Each structure stands twice: as structure tokens, then as C-alpha cells.
Short mmCIF file of C-alpha atoms and ligand atoms in Angstrom, two decimals:
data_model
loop_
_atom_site.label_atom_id
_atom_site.label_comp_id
_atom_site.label_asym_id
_atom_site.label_seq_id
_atom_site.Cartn_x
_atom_site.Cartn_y
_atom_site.Cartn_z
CA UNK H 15 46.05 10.52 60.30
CA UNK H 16 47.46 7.08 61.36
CA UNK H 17 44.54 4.22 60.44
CA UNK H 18 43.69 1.98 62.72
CA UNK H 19 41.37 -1.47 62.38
CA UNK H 20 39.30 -1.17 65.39
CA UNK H 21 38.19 -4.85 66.17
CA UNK H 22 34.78 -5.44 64.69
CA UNK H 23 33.17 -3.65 61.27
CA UNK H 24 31.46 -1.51 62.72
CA UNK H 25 34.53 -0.18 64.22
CA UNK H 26 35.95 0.44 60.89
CA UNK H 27 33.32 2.61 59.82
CA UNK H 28 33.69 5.38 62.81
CA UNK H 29 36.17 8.17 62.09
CA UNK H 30 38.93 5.79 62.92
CA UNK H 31 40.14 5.96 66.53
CA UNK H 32 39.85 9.88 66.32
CA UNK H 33 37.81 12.68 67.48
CA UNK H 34 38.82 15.91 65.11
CA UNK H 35 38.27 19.34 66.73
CA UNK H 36 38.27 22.33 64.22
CA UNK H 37 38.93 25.80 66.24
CA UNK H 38 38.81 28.63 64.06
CA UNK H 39 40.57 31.68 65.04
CA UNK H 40 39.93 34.86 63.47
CA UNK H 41 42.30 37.07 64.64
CA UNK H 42 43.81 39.12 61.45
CA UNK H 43 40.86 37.87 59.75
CA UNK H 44 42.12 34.60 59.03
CA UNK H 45 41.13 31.14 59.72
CA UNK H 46 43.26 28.32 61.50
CA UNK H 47 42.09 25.00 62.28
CA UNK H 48 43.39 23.29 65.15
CA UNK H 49 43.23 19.42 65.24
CA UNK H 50 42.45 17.60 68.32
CA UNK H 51 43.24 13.74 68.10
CA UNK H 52 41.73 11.76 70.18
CA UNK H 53 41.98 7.93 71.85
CA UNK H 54 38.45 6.53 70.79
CA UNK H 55 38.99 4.99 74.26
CA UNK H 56 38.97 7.26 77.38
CA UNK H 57 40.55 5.75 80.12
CA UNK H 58 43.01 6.44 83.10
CA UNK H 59 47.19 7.02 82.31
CA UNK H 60 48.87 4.54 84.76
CA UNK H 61 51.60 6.43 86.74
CA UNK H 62 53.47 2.86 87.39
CA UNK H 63 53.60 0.05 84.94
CA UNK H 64 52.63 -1.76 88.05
CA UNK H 65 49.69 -0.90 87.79
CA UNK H 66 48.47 -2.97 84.95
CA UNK H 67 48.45 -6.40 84.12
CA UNK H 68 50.99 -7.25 82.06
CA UNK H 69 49.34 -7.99 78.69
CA UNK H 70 51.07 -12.02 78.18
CA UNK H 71 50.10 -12.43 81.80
CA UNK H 72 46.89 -11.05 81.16
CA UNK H 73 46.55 -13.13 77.86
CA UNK H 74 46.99 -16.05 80.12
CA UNK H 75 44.34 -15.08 83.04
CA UNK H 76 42.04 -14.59 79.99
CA UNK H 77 42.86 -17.88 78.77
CA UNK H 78 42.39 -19.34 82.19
CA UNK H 79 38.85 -17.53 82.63
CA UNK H 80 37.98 -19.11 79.78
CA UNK H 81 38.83 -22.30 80.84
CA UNK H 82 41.29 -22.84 78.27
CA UNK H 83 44.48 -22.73 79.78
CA UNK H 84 46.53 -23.97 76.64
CA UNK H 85 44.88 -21.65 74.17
CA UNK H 86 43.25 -24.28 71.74
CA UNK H 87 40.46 -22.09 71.09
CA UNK H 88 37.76 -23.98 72.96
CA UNK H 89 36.31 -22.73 75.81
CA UNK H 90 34.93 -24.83 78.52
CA UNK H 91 31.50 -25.26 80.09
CA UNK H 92 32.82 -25.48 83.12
CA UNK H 93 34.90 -22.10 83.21
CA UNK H 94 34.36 -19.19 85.11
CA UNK H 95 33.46 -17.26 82.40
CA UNK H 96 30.29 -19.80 81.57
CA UNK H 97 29.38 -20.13 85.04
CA UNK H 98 29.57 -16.08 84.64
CA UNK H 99 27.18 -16.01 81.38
CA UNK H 100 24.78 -18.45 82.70
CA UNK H 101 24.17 -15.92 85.83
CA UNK H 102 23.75 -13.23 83.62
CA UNK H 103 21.30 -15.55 81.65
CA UNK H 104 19.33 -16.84 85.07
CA UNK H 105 18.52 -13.42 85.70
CA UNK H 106 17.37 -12.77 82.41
CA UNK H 107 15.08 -15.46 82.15
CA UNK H 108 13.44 -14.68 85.28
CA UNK H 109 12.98 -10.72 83.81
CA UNK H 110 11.66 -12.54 80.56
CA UNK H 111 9.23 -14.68 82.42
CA UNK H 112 7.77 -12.41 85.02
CA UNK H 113 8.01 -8.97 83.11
CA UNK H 114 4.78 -7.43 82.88
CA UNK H 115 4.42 -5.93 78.83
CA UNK H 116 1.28 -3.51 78.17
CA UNK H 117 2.96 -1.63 75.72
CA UNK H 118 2.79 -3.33 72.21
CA UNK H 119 4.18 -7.18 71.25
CA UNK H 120 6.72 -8.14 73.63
CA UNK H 121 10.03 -9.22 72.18
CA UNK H 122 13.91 -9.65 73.06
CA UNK H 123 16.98 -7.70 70.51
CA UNK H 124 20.39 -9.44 71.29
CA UNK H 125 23.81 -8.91 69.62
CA UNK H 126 25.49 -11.31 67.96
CA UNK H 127 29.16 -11.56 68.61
CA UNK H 128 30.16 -12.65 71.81
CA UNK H 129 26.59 -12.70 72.88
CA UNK H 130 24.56 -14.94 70.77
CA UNK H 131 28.34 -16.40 69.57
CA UNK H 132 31.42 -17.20 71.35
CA UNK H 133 34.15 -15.44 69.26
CA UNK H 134 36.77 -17.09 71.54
CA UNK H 135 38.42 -19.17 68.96
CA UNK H 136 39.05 -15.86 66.99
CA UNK H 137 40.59 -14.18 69.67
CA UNK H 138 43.15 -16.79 70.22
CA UNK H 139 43.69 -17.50 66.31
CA UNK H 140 44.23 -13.70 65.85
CA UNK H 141 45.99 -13.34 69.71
CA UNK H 142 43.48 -10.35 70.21
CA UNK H 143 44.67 -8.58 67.43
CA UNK H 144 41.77 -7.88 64.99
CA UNK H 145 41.95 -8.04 61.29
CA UNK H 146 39.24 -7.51 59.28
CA UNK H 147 39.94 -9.89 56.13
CA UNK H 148 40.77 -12.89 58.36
CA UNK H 149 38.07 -12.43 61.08
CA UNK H 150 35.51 -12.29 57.85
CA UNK H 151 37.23 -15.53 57.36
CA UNK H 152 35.27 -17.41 60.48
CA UNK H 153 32.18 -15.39 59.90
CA UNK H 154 31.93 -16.08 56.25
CA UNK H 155 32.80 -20.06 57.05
CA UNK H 156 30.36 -19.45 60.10
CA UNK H 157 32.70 -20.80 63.05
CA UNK H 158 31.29 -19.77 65.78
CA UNK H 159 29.30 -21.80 68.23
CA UNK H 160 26.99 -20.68 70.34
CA UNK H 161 27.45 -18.70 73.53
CA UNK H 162 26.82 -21.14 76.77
CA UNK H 163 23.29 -21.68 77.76
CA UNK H 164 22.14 -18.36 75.40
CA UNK H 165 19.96 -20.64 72.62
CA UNK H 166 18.01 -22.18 75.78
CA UNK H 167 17.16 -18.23 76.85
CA UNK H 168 16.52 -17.50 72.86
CA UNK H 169 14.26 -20.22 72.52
CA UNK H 170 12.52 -20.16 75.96
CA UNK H 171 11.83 -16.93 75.09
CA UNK H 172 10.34 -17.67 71.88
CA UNK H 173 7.97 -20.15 73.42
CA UNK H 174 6.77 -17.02 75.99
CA UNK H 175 5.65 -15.49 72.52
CA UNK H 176 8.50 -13.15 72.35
CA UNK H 177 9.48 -11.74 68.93
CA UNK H 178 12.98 -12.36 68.20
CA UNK H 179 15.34 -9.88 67.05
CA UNK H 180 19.37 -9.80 66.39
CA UNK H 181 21.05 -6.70 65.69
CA UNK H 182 24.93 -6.57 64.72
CA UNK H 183 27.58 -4.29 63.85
CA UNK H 184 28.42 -6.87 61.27
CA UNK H 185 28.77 -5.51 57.80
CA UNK H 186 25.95 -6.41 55.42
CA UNK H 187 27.36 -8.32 53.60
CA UNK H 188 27.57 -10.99 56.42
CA UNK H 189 23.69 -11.17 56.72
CA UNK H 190 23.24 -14.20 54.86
CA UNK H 191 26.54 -15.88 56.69
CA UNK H 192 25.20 -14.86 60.00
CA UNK H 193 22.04 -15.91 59.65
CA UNK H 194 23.47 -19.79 58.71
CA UNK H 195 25.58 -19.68 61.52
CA UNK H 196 22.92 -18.16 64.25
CA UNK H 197 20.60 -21.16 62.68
CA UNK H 198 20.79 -24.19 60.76
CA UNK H 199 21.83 -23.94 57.27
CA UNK H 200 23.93 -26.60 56.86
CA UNK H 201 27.44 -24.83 56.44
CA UNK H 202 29.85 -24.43 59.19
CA UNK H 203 28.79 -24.41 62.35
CA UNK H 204 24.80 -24.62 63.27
CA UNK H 205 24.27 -22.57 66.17
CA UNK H 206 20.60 -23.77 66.27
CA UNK H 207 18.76 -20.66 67.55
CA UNK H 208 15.29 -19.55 66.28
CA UNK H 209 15.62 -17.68 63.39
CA UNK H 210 14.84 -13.93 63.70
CA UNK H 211 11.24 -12.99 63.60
CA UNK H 212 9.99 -11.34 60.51
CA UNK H 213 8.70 -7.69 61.11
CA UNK H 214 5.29 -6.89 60.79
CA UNK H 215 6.28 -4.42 58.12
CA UNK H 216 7.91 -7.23 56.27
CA UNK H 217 11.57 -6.45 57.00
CA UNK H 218 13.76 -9.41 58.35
CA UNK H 219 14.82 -9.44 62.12
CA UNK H 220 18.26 -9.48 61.85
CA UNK H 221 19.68 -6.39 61.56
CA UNK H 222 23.26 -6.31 60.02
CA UNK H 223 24.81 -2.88 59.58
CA UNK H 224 24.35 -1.04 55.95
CA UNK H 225 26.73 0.60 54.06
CA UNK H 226 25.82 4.64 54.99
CA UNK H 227 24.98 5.42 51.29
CA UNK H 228 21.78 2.43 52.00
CA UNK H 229 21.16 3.57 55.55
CA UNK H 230 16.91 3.38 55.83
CA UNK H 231 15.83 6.94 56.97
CA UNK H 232 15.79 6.41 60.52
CA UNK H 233 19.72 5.78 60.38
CA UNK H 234 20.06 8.53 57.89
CA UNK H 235 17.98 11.16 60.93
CA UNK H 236 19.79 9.89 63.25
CA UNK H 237 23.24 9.84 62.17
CA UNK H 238 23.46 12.98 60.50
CA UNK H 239 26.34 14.25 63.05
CA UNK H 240 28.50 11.39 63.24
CA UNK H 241 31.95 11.66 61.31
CA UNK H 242 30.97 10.77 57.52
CA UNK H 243 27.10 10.44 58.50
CA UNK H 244 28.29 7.08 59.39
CA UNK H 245 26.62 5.20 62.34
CA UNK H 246 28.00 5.11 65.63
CA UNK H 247 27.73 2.02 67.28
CA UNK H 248 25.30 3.50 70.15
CA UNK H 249 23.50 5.38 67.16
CA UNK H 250 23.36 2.52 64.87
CA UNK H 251 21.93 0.47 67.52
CA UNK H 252 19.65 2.20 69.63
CA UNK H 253 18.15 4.26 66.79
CA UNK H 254 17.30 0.64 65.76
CA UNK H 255 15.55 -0.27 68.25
CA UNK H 256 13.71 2.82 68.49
CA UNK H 257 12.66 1.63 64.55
CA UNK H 258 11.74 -1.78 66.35
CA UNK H 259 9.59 0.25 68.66
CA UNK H 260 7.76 2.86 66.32
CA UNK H 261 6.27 -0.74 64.19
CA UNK H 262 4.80 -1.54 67.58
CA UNK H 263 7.29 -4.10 70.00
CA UNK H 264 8.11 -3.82 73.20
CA UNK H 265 11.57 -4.49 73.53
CA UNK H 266 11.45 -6.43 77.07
CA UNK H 267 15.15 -6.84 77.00
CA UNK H 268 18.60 -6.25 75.18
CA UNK H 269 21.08 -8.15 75.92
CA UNK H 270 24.88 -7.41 74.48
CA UNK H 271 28.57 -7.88 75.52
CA UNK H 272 29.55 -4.48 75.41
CA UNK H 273 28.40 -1.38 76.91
CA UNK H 274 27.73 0.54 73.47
CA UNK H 275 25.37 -2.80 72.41
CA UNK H 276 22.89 -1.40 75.44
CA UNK H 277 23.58 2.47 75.41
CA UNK H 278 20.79 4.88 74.01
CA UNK H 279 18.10 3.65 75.85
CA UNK H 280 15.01 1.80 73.74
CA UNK H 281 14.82 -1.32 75.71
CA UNK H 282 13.06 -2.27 79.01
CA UNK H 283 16.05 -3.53 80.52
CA UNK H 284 19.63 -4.39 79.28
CA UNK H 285 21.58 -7.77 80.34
CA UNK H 286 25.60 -7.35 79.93
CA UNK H 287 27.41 -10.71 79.18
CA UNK H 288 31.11 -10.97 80.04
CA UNK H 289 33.66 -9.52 77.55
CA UNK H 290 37.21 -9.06 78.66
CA UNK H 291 38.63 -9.33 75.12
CA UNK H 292 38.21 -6.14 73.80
CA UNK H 293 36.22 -2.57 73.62
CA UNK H 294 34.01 -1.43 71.39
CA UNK H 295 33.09 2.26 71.88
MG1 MG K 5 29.17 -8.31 70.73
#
């Protein structure tokens, strides 16, 4: 089976890009096994290559949506994909400040990459190709600012007495790197968001993604069926926040970049930011 580095860690823990389908047939008593491999992406087969972008054209529309036409690796403020984030974050805010919560301590989960930070200047280091060792590089240096306008939300919402919560397919061995970049540690680049509340049970709010012989229980339960008893992404995740919500918080809204960050239900409402740089299933 071919391996392929899907683009974040926590891609590199599912049964890599593959879906394996065992069919016995018992016919003459025996036992075959017939493997299925799969695209971990399901998507259309173009009958024309003029039907898709062509990917250094695309590269460059990217580049232009990011408002970085030369591909320097810093995006602008003024680009359409800021003026994109900050309408995802207006409606946000205006969920966050007129939501009505009966249903235990109100608080906000958000992902990390490419919600809480802009991975931009990895993806045109790299040239959309992800690689593990040197994208651990920038997280482990912490170069990532923040994503437009998203520590205002954070911390507005922190001052409507929301609990704060990050959770990240990031390995966890990150956690500490994260958490300095997300903050203000000193090292690399100081996002300056509010750290992540501490749980009432004492556990820290940022959730980074365990190694599956350290998954807590409710990882374990739920995870059980996934290839290796390793996480998912939508498993990992929303079997989180169901964790989040059996200690007693309401989790007003999740807000992540791509569609398996707000799969599996557990949150109030989800807010999708802008990704067009890659997929995570
Ligand atoms: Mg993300």
C-alpha cells in the first residue's frame, strides 16, 4: 500500500489515504479477501481537463485571493480572502453576543490552523505540498500569525464570559509550541489570544491530539472502529466536544476551516472560515 503524507498530523494518523474492504468468500470452504482502495477524498472524475483549473493557474488565483500576488508568504488585510474571514467573523460575533445559553457555562471551541492561524506562509514555502518534518518546522519555531480579525472575536468573546477552548489535530507534542504561538510566550511569533480556559475538572483547554496508545477513555469509546483505533478527524473532534459538554459547557459555537473541524454535531452552531488550500477529511 503506497503511503501518503496527508497535509496535517492528524492526517497521518488515519489509515493513510485508504479505505480497505475485506470480502470473504466461502465458496469451497475457503476464504479470500478482496481489497478495496480507496481515495480518502470523494469527489467527481472530470470528463475534460477543461474542466478544472489548471493547478499553476490555480496556484496563482490562490495567491491573488490572498492578496499576495508575488507569493512572499504574506497575506494582505486588504484581500479578498480577509474581507471573506472578517464576514464569517461579523456573523459570529453577532451569534456570540445575542445567543441565548440555558444549558450549562457558555463557551466557544475553535481550531487552530488556518482558523485561529494563518498557515499561508507554509503553503507557499512548501508550494501546497505538505511535509510533515518541515511544516513541524514553523509550528515548533511558532510562525504563524494570527488569522485576520479572529483574536478581536476570541477576546470579545472572553469578555462575554465565554470559556475558551482550542482543539487541534496537531500532534501532542506541539502543545507547548502551540500554546506560545496562540499566546505570548516570547518565542516566535505572539499571536496574542487569551490563553485557553482551564477545565473545571482541571484539564487544560487546548486540546492537541494524543498518541492512540494515551487516548483518555472517551477517545478510546469512541474510536474503537476507526483503522488502528486511531481517531478520525470528525471522531477526534466531536467526541471532544461531547467531553467538553458532559463537564458541563455549552459550546455556543465552533468555528474551523474545514468541514471535518465542525462535523459530528456537539456545538450550537458551527462558523466555516475560508480554506482553498487543501482538504482534510
Ligand atoms: Mg484548520
Amino acid at each position: 500500500m503506497p503511503v501518503q503524507f496527508w497535509r496535517k498530523p492528524s492526517r497521518r494518523m488515519l489509515a493513510i489515504g485508504a479505505a480497505v474492504t475485506a470480502v470473504a468468500a466461502l465458496a469451497g470452504g475457503g476464504v479470500a479477501y478482496a481489497a478495496t482502495q480507496q481515495p480518502a477524498i470523494k469527489t467527481s472524475t472530470p470528463r475534460s481537463a477543461n474542466q478544472v483549473t489548471n493547478l499553476d493557474v490555480l496556484r496563482q488565483q490562490i495567491r491573488n485571493y490572498y492578496g499576495d500576488p508575488l507569493g512572499t508568504g504574506m497575506a494582505s488585510g486588504d484581500s479578498n480572502y480577509a474581507k471573506e474571514v472578517r464576514s464569517v467573523e461579523a456573523s459570529g460575533q453577532r451569534w456570540l453576543a445575542s445567543a441565548h445559553h440555558s444549558r450549562g457555562t457558555k463557551a466557544i471551541v475553535l481550531d487552530v490552523d488556518d482558523t485561529a492561524l494563518l498557515n499561508w506562509n507554509y503553503e507557499v514555502f512548501s508550494n501546497w505540498a505538505y511535509n510533515p518534518t518541515t511544516n513541524a518546522t514553523f509550528v515548533n519555531n511558532q510562525q504563524f500569525p494570527a488569522v485576520f480579525g479572529m483574536v478581536d472575536l476570541v477576546r470579545a468573546a472572553q469578555r462575554e464570559g465565554y470559556a475558551i477552548f482550542y482543539l487541534t489535530g496537531r500532534p501532542a507534542d506541539q502543545e507547548a509550541a502551540t500554546l506560545g504561538n496562540l499566546t505570548s510566550d516570547g518565542i516566535g511569533v505572539d499571536a496574542g489570544y487569551p490563553g485557553p480556559t482551564v477545565l473545571r475538572d482541571g484539564e487544560d483547554g487546548l486540546f492537541t491530539k494524543p498518541a492512540a496508545a494515551n487516548y483518555p477513555g472517551y477517545l478510546k469509546a469512541a474510536c474503537t472502529d476507526d483503522p488502528n483505533g486511531a481517531c478520525t478527524t470528525v471522531h477526534y473532534k466531536s467526541a471532544t466536544r461531547a467531553h467538553l459538554e458532559s463537564l458541563g459547557y455549552d459550546l455556543v459555537a465552533n468555528f474551523g476551516d474545514q468541514d471535518s473541524d465542525l462535523a459530528g454535531g456537539h456545538a450550537d452552531r458551527t462558523f466555516k472560515l475560508p480554506n482553498p488550500n487543501y482538504y482534510l477529511p
